[in-house]
Short mmCIF file of C-alpha atoms in Angstrom, two decimals:
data_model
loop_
_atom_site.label_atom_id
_atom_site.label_comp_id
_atom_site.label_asym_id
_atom_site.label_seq_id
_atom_site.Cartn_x
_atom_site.Cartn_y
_atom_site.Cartn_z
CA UNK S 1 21.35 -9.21 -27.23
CA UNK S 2 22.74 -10.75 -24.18
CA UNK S 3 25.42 -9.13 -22.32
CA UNK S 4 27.69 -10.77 -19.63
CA UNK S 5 31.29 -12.33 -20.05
CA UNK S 6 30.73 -16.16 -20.83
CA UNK S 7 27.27 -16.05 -18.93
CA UNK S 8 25.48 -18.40 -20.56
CA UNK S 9 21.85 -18.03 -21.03
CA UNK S 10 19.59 -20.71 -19.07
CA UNK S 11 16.56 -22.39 -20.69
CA UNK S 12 14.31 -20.90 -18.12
CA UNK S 13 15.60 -17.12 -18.88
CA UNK S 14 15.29 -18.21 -22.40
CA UNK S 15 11.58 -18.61 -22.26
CA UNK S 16 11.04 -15.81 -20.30
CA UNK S 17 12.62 -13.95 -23.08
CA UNK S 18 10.08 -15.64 -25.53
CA UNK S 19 7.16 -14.91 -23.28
CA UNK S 20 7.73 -11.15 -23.51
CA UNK S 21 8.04 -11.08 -27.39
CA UNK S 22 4.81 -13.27 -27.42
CA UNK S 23 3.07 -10.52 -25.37
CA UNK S 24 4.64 -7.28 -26.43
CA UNK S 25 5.48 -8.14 -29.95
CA UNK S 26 3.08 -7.27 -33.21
CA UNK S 27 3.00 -8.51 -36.63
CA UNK S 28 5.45 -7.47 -38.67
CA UNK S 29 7.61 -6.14 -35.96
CA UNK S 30 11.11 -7.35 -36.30
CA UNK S 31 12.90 -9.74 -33.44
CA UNK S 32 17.00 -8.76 -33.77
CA UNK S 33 19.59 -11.69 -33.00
CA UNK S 34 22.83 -9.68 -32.35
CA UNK S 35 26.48 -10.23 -31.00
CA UNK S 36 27.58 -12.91 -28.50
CA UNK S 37 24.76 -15.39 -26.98
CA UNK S 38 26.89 -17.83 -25.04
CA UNK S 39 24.65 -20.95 -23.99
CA UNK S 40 23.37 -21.44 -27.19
CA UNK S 41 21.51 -24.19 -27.82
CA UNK S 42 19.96 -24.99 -30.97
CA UNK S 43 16.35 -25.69 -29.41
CA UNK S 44 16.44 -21.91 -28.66
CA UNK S 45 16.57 -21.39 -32.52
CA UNK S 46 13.94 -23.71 -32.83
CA UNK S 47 11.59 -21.57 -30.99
CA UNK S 48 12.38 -18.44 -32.01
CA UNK S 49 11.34 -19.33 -35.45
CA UNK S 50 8.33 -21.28 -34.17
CA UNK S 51 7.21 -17.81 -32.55
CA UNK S 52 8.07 -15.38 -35.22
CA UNK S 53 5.97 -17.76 -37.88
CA UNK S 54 3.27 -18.00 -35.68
CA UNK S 55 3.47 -14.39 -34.62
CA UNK S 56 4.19 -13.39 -38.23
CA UNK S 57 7.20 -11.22 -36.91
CA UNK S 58 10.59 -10.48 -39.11
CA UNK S 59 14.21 -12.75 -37.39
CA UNK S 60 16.88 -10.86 -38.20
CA UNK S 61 20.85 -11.73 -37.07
CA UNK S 62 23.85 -11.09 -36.80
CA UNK S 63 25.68 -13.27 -34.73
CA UNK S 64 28.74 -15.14 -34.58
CA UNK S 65 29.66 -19.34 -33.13
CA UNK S 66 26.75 -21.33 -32.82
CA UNK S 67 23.61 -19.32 -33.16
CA UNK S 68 24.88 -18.36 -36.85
CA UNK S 69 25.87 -21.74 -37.56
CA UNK S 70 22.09 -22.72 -36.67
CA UNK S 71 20.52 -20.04 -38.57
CA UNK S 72 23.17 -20.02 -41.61
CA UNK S 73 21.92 -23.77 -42.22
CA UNK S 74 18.28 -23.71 -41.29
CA UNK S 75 16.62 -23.66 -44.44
CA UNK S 76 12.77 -23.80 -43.58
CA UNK S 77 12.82 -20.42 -41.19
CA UNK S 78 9.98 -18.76 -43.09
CA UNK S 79 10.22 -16.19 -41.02
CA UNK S 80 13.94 -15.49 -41.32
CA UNK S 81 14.57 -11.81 -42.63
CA UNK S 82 17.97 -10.96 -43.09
CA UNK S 83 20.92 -12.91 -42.36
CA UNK S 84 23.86 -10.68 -41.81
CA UNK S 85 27.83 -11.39 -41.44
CA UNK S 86 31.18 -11.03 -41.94
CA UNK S 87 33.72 -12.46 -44.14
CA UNK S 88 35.81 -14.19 -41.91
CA UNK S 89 32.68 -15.77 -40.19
CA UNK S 90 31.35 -16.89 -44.25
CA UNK S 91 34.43 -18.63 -44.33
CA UNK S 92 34.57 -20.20 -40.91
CA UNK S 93 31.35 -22.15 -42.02
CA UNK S 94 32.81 -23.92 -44.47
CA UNK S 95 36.20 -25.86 -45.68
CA UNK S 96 39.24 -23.97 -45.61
CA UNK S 97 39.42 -24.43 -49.36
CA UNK S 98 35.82 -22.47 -50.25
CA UNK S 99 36.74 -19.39 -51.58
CA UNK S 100 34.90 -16.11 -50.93
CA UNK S 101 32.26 -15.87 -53.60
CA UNK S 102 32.03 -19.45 -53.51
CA UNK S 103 31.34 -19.78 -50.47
CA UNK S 104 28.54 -16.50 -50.45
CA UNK S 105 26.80 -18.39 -53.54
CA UNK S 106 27.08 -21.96 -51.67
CA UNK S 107 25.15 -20.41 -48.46
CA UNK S 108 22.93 -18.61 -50.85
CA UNK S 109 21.36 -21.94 -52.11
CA UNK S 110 21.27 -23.40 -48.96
CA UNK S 111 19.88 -20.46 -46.46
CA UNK S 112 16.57 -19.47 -46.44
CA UNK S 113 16.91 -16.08 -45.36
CA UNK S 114 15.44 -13.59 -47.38
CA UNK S 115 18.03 -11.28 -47.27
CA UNK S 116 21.97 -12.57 -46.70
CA UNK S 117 24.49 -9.78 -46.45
CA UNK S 118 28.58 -10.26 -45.81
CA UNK S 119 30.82 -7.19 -44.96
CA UNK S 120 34.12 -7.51 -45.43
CA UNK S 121 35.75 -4.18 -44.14
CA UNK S 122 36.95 -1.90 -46.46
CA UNK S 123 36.91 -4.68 -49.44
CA UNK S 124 34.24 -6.23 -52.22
CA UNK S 125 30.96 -7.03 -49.87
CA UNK S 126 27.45 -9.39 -51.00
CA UNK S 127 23.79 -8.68 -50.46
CA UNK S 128 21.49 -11.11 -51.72
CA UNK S 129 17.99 -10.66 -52.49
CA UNK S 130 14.64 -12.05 -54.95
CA UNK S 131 17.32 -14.50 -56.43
CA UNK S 132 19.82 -11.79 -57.09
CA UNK S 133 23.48 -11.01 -55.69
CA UNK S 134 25.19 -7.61 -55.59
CA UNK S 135 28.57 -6.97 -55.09
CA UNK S 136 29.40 -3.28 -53.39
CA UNK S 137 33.24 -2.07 -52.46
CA UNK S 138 32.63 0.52 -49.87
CA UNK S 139 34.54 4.35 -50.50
CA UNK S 140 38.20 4.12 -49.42
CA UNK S 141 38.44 5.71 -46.06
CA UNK S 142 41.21 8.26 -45.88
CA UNK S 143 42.17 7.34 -42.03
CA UNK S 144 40.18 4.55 -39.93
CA UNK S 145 40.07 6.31 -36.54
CA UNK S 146 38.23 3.36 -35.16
CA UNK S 147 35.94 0.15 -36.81
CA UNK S 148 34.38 -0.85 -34.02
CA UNK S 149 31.06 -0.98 -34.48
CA UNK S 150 30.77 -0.61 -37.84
CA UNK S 151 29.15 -4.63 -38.43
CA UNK S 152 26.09 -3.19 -36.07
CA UNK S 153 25.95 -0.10 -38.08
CA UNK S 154 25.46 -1.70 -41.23
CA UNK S 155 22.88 -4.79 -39.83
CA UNK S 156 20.70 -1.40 -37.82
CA UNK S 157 20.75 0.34 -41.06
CA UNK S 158 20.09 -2.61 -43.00
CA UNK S 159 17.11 -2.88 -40.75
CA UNK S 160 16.01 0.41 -41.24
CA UNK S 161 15.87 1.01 -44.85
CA UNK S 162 14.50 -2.00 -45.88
CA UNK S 163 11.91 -2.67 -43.30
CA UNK S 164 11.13 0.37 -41.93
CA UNK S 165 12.10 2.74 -45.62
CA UNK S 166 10.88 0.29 -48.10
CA UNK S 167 14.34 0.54 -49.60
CA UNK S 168 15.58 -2.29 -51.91
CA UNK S 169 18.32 -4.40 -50.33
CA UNK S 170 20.91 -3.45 -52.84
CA UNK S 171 20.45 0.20 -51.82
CA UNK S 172 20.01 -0.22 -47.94
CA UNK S 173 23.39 -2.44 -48.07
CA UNK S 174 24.98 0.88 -50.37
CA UNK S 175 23.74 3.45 -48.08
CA UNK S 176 24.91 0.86 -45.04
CA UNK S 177 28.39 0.79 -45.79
CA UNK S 178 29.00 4.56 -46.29
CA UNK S 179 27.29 5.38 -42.95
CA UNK S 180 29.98 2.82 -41.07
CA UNK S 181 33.18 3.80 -43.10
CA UNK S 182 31.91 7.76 -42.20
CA UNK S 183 31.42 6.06 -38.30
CA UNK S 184 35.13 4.29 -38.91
CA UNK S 185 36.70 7.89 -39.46
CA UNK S 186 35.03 9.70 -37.17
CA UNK S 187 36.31 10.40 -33.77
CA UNK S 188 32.21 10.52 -32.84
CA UNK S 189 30.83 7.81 -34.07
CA UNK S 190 27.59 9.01 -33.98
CA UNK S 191 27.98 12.22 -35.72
CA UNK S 192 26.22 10.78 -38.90
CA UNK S 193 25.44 12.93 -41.31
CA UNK S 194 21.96 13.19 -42.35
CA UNK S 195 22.71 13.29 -45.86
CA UNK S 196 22.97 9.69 -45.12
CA UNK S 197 19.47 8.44 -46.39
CA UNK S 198 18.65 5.47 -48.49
CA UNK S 199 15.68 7.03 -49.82
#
């Protein structure tokens, strides 16, 4: 993640960036796209996927503008692990006139990700996975206290319990969503129970 207002990211910092993974990074670790990356430029896409394939590590994102428009429409990424967003930014990829589910089951056959989840706050969320899409309506939340956050709690988690847990997607994305609408009512947002497991 890159942090800085509107500081875009230069080619040469880029690569830099690359060069650590490439000397730090082991197979099967997992490289995390997350949150703003202004300076985008679709060659940076490029060779992040060249490295994780070559490097055999996991891409996962969740970002929003023009890094997720690259990887929501990159469909030979064999390295690209889950995919990770939120309703409003399914919808922004598309015509005004796609609905919801549509537009989940229209990104679906044209993504390559192996995993593709969309939040949609309190409302009816998807997961895909192995050819398969789940629907899951998080617990009502008695008083939101704050939801900030609670898109990165749900992409870490997912991260956790499938990659790191063995947990199937369907469960991870479950478990996911009650550990952020718990973080959405709680004035400590990391007070998370540990009942919370996906196991």
């Amino acid at each position: 993640t890159f942090l800085g207002k509107d500081v875009p990211v230069s080619e040469s910092a880029f690569k830099k960036a690359l060069l650590h993974i490439k000397k730090t990074a082991k197979p099967s670790d997992i490289v995390a796209v997350c949150g703003s990356f202004p300076g985008w430029k679709d060659s940076f896409g490029k060779l992040l996927l060249k490295l994780c394939e070559e490097k055999n590590l996991v891409l996962c994102a969740d970002t929003y503008g023009k890094p997720l428009n690259f990887f929501a429409f990159c469909n030979n990424a064999k390295g690209l692990g889950i995919l990770k967003m939120n309703k409003k930014e399914l919808l922004g990829l598309f015509d005004k006139k796609v609905a919801y589910k549509k537009a989940f089951e229209k990104l679906v056959n044209t993504n390559c990700a192996k995993i593709f989840a969309v939040t949609n706050g309190g409302e009816n969320s998807f997961i895909f996975e192995n050819g398969k899409i789940f629907e899951n309506t998080p617990k009502a939340v008695k008083k939101i206290v704050s939801a900030t956050g609670c898109g990165d709690i749900v992409f870490a988690s997912l991260i956790k319990f499938i990659y790191c847990d063995n947990v199937p997607a369907k469960k991870a994305f479950e478990t996911a969503q009650k550990i952020a609408s718990h973080s959405a009512q709680s004035p400590k947002a990391i007070d998370i129970p540990k009942k919370y497991s996906a196991k």
